[in-house]
């Protein structure tokens, strides 16, 4: 990496010409983590293509290696030779997940019930995030936890001789918690049941089935989902596993093209799983000109290419029940809303407070620094837009080790009257290492700044 963790990488974005061209988004982060986790757990070989080679995913790969999986890059694919369900090895050093909540929480579920100790560490951002949401159900299964007050990293989990299967109702909308309990259930005798009141991304249940686990999903009339996984079964590697493109990364290219005047781009290979398309739906309601082209299946998922043109957006109210299907996209939606006519109201945002940063506060601070009128509520955000971008920009945004805050405000700078700086773009490498090159390939005016200039 050109910029080590110690040094900040300030950047700025300025309004230039229209964005044009075609680009293929890199692999989905959620699915890439799971490809390493499930491939590393299953018996036999999984060949993964389209994997996101972001820092978060690579940390998960290193953790699975430390517990016995063989993981090697071969050309453009990754070859994963798994240990077999129930056969992970005790890691002899702490597992370092860097900035990655998904990697840490899913691996905690996976390894928690094992009759050995595993220690989890991470960067300053991850060490502030709540882990009790995963540790509580693990404790019910008999897992012992040694953690700092408040259940934060660094922490150690140690399983019992035989873990108890549980039925667990996930108290917040969280695919990470759902997934952690299901993965813990893989190593407990009998059936582990997870109930989720609102549907969150369903990659774990779909992929586990693909790797041969016995998984059953029921949805009642109210939309409450019950997911059952049979423990101690055999998981088998998937000969060819293809990771579709990440809609959460595509979001930055899409919003950039919508707000930068004259733009016309095609964003290829975007996952269209309905648990991930809330932003597209919202942008369409705002009047975005987005054509969905070439819908096809890739690795068992719907993918499509998105033809996006600069659009006159109008403010909307985003229903709170849509939050799980666009949870990582609110920061960039706030950018689109800043250039929309009228007001955009976002509600049901309580989970944004426990991401890589308190994203609600970080977005509000970024809007304030750049002259966008807004109101931050406990779990809501109201943004009043300026379609001509007049008066927007000129500020420096504190990113708090949060890749999505960095990318969102760089996108804002592409349509604002004055340039926008972010204090640190380093974390973009956790989820979207190609962000700067794809954006500049479209013609975006992005540049590094001297550290002292930010
Ligand atoms: O399961 C996953 O892969 C993810 C779930 C979401 O987190 P929560 O489960 O905390 O909502 C999301 O924000 C994160 O980027 C990835
Ligand atoms: C919340 C995110 O990731 P994680 O929880 O895996 O750190 C994200 O990528 O926006």
Short mmCIF file of C-alpha atoms and ligand atoms in Angstrom, two decimals, residues 29 33 56 99-103 105 126 129 176 328 355-356 359 402-404 431, ligand 2:
data_model
loop_
_atom_site.label_atom_id
_atom_site.label_comp_id
_atom_site.label_asym_id
_atom_site.label_seq_id
_atom_site.Cartn_x
_atom_site.Cartn_y
_atom_site.Cartn_z
CA UNK A 29 -17.94 -7.53 0.16
CA UNK A 33 -16.25 -12.65 3.28
CA UNK A 56 -11.65 -6.40 5.08
CA UNK A 99 -11.68 -2.41 10.21
CA UNK A 100 -14.14 -5.23 9.41
CA UNK A 101 -17.30 -5.75 11.45
CA UNK A 102 -18.57 -8.50 9.16
CA UNK A 103 -15.35 -10.51 9.34
CA UNK A 105 -18.71 -10.95 13.93
CA UNK A 126 -13.66 -1.89 15.18
CA UNK A 129 -18.12 -1.25 17.92
CA UNK A 176 -24.24 -10.05 10.90
CA UNK A 328 -24.71 1.08 3.98
CA UNK A 355 -20.98 1.26 11.93
CA UNK A 356 -17.30 2.02 11.24
CA UNK A 359 -22.42 7.50 10.43
CA UNK A 402 -14.95 5.12 7.75
CA UNK A 403 -14.55 4.23 4.06
CA UNK A 404 -18.14 5.12 3.17
CA UNK A 431 -14.14 -2.19 0.59
C1 LIG B 2 -20.81 -1.53 7.86
C2 LIG B 2 -19.91 -1.96 6.96
O1 LIG B 2 -19.06 -3.01 7.12
P1 LIG B 2 -18.62 -3.85 8.40
O2 LIG B 2 -19.78 -3.87 9.37
O3 LIG B 2 -18.28 -5.19 7.86
O4 LIG B 2 -17.41 -3.18 8.98
C3 LIG B 2 -19.82 -1.29 5.64
O5 LIG B 2 -19.07 -1.80 4.80
O6 LIG B 2 -20.46 -0.25 5.40
#
